[in-house]
Short mmCIF file of C-alpha atoms in Angstrom, two decimals:
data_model
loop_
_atom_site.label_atom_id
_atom_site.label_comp_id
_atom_site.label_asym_id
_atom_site.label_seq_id
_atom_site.Cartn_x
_atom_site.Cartn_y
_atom_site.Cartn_z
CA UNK A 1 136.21 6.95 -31.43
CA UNK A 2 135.26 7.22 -28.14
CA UNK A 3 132.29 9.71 -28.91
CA UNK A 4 131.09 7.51 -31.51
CA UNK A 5 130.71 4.95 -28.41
CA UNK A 6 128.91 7.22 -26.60
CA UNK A 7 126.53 8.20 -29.36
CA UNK A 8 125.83 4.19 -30.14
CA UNK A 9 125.30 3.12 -26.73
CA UNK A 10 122.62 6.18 -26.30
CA UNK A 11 119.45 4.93 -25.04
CA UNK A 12 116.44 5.51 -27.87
CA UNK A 13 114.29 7.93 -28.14
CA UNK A 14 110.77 7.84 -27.62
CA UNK A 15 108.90 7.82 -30.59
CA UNK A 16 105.82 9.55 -30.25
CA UNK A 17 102.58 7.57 -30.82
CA UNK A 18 100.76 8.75 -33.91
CA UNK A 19 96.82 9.66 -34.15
CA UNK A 20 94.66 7.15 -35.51
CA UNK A 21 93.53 7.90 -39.06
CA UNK A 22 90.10 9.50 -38.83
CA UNK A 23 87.51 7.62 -40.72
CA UNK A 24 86.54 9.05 -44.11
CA UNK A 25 83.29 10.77 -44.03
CA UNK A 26 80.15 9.04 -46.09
CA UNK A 27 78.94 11.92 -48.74
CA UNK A 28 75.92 12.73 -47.73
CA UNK A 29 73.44 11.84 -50.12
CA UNK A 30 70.91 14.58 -51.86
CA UNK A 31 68.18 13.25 -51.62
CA UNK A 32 66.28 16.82 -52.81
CA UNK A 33 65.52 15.22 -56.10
CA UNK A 34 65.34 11.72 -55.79
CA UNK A 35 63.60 8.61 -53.69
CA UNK A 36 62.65 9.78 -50.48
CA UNK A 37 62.57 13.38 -50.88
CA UNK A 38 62.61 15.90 -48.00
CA UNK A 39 59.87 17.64 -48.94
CA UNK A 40 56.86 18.15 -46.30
CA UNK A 41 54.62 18.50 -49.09
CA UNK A 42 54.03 14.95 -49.54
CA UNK A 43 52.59 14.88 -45.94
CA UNK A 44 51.04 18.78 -45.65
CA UNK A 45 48.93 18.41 -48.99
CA UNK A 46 47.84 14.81 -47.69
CA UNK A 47 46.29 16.20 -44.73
CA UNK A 48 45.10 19.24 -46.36
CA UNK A 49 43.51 16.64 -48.54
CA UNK A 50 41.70 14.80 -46.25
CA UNK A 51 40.29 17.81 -44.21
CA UNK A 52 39.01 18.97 -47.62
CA UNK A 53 37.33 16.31 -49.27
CA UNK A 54 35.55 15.01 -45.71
CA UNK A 55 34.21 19.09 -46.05
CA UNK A 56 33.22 18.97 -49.23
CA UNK A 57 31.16 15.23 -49.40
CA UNK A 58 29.65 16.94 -46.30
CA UNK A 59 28.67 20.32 -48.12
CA UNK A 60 27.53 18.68 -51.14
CA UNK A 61 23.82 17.75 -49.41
CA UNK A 62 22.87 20.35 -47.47
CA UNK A 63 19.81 19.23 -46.47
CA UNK A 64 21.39 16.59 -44.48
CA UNK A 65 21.38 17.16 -40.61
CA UNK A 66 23.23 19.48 -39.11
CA UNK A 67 25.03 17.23 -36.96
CA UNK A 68 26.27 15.04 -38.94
CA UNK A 69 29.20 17.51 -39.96
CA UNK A 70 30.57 16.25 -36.23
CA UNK A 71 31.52 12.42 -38.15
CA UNK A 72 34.25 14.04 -39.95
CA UNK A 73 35.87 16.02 -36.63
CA UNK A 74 37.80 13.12 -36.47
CA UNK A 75 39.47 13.23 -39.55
CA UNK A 76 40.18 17.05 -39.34
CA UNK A 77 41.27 16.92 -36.03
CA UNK A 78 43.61 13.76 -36.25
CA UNK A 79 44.15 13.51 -39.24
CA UNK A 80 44.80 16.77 -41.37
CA UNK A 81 45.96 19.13 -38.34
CA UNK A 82 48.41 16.71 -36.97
CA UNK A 83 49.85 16.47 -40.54
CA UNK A 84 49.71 19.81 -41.35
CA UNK A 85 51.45 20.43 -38.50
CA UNK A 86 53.83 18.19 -38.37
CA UNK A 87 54.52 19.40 -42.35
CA UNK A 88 55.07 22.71 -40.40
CA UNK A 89 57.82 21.71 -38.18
CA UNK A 90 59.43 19.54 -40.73
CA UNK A 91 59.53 22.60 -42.91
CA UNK A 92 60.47 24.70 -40.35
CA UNK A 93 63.45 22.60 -39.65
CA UNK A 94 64.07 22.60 -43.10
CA UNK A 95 64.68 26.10 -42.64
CA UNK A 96 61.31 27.08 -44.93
CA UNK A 97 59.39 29.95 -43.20
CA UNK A 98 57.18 29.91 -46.06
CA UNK A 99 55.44 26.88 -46.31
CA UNK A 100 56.03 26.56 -42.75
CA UNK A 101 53.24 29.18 -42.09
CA UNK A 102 51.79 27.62 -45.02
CA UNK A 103 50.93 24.18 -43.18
CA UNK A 104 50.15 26.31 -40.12
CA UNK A 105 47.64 28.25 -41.26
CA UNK A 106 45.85 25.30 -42.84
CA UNK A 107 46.85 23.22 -39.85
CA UNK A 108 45.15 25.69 -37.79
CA UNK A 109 42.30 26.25 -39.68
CA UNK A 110 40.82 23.04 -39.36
CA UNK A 111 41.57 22.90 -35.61
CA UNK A 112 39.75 25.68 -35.13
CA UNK A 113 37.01 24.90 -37.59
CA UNK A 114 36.76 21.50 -35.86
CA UNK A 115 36.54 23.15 -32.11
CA UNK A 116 33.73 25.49 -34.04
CA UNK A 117 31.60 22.64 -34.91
CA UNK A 118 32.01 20.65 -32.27
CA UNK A 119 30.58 23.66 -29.89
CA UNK A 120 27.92 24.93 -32.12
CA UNK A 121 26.78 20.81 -32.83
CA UNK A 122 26.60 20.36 -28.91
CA UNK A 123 24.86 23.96 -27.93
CA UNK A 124 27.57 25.02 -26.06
CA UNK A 125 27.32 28.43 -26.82
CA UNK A 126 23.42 28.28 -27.76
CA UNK A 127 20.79 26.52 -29.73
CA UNK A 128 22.85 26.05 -33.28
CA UNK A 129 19.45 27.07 -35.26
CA UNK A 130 19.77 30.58 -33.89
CA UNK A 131 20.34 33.48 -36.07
CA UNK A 132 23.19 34.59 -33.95
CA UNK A 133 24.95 31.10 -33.67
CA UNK A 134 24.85 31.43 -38.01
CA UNK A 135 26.38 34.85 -37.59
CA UNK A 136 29.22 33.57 -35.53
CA UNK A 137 30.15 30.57 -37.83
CA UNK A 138 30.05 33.53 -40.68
CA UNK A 139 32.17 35.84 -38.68
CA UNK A 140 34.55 32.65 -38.66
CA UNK A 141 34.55 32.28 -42.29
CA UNK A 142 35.08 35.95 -43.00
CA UNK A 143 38.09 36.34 -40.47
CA UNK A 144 39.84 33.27 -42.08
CA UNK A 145 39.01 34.69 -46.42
CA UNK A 146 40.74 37.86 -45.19
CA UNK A 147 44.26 35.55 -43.72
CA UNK A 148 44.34 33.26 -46.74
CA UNK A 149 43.54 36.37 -49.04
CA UNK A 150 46.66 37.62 -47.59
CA UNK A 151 48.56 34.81 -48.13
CA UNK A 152 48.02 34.75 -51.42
CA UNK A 153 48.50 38.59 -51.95
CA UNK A 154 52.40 37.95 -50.28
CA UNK A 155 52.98 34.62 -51.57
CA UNK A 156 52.98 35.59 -55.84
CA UNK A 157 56.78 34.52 -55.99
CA UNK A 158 55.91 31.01 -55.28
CA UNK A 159 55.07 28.58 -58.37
CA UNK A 160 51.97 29.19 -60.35
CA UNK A 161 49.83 26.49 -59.37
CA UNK A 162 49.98 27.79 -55.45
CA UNK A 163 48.66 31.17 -56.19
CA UNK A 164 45.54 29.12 -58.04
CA UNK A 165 45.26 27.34 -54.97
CA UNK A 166 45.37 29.88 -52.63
CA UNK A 167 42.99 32.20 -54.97
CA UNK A 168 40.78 29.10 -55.30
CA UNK A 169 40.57 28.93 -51.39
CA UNK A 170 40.08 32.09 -50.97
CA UNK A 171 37.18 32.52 -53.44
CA UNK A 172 35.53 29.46 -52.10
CA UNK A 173 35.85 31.17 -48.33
CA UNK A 174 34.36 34.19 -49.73
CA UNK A 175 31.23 32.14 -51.27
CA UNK A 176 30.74 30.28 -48.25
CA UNK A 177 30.70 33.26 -46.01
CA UNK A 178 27.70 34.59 -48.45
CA UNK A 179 26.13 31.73 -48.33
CA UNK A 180 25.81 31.43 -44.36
CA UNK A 181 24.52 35.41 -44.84
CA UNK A 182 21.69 34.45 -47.85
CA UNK A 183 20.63 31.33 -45.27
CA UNK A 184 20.20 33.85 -42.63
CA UNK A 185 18.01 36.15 -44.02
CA UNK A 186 16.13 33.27 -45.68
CA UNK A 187 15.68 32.45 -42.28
CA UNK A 188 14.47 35.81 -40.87
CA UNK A 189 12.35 36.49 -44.20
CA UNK A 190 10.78 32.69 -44.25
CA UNK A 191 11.15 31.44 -41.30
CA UNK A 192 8.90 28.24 -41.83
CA UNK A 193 10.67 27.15 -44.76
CA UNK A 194 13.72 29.10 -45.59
CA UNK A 195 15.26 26.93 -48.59
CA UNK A 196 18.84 26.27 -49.03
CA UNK A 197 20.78 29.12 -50.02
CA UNK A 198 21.85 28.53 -53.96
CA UNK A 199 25.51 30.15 -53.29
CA UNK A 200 26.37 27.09 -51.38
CA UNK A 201 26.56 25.09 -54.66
CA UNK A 202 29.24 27.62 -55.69
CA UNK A 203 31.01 27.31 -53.26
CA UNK A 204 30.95 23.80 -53.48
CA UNK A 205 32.12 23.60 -57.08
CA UNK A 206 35.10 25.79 -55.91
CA UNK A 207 36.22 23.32 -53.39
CA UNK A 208 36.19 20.36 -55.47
CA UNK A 209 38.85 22.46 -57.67
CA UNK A 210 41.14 23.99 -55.09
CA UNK A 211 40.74 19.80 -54.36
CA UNK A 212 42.08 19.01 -58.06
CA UNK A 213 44.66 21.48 -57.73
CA UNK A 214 45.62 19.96 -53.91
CA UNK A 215 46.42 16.79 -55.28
CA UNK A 216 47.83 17.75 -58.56
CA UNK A 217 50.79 19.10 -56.14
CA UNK A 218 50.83 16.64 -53.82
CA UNK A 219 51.27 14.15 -57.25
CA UNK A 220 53.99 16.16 -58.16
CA UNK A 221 55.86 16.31 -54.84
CA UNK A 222 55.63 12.45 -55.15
CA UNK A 223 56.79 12.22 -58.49
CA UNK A 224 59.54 13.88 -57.56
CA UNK A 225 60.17 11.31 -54.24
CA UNK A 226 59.97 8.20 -55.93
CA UNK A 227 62.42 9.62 -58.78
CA UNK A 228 60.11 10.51 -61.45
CA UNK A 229 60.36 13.88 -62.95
CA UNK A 230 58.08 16.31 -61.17
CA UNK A 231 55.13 17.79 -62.48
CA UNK A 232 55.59 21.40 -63.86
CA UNK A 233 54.18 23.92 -61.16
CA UNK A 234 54.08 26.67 -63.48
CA UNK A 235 56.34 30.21 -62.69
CA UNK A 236 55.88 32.50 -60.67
CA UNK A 237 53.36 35.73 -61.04
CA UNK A 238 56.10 37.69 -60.10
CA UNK A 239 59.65 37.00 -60.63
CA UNK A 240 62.22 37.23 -57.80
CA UNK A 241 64.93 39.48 -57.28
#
């Protein structure tokens, strides 16, 4: 009896203070396929867009003055290289090497283009009617055919309608290189009135379809944002592993 005192009159035991319940977690939405997609399409083909068609309204008269290409600098430079670029690093962060280098190639392009221009426009590097100053824009336009020839060469497991595109660039590149070589030796042949050269108006027609093809994907893209179904993009050339 006298242990079952002792036992009573015990003093209590701590009780040891439990953990707050952790929150429950919010599922993270997908939002992959649905409004507000995380795709840097929507803002890469926008500003690959807008470099493209200020190029092409400019190419379509030739005959206008030279320096009047410098009133669309602005919207290359600010416009379609910041996007493209920032498409790159959103990409990149997406973890998509791909169309990271995708959006910085194109990104790049028209900076450099732009920087191009701008010299050649303001005789930096010489009077821009010399035969040498044509040479170096052509150089230009060679160097970047060969890159975006490549890219489409490596890039045949993407969807269809980005190997038309890139083939569609890179023809247009091509055309516009020969044309800035047929305007030269117009030049040096008939120097008092050397024409315009007639591949320019091929190459024109190409870049208002690589245009078509630009914003049929960047439709698609948002389609797909804004919960629509996506346009088809067609299958790959070559299948995957």
């Amino acid at each position: 009896m006298k242990q079952e005192k002792t036992t009573l009159e015990a003093p209590p035991v701590p009780v040891a203070e439990t953990a707050p319940a952790a929150r429950p977690t919010a599922p993270v939405p997908d939002l992959s396929t649905g409004p507000r997609a995380t795709e840097p399409a929507m803002l890469g083909f926008g500003g690959f867009l807008l470099g493209s068609i200020s190029l092409a309204f400019y190419l379509k008269d030739v005959s206008i003055p030279a320096n009047s290409l410098v009133a669309s600098l602005p919207i290359m430079v600010f416009s379609s290289t910041i996007m493209l670029l920032m498409a790159s690093v959103w990409a990149m962060r997406l973890g998509d090497g791909v169309f990271a280098a995708v959006y910085g190639l194109f990104g790049t392009f028209w900076l450099s283009f732009s920087i191009l221009s701008l010299a050649l426009n303001n005789n930096w590097m010489g009077e821009f009617e010399n035969i040498e100053q044509r040479q170096a824009t052509a150089n230009f336009v060679l160097v970047w055919s060969i890159v975006i020839i490549l890219l489409t060469l490596t890039t045949l497991r993407l969807p269809r309608v980005f190997t038309f595109l890139f083939v569609v660039v890179s023809t247009t590149l091509l055309v516009l290189y020969g044309s800035i070589e047929q305007a030269i030796d117009q030049t040096v042949n008939n120097p008092l009135k050397p024409g315009d050269p007639w591949l320019i108006y091929v190459g024109i027609t190409t870049m208002f379809l690589f245009i078509v093809l630009g914003m049929y994907i960047f439709a698609s893209f948002m389609h797909q944002a804004t919960g629509a179904k996506r346009l088809p993009l067609g299958k790959p050339l070559i299948k995957g592993r």
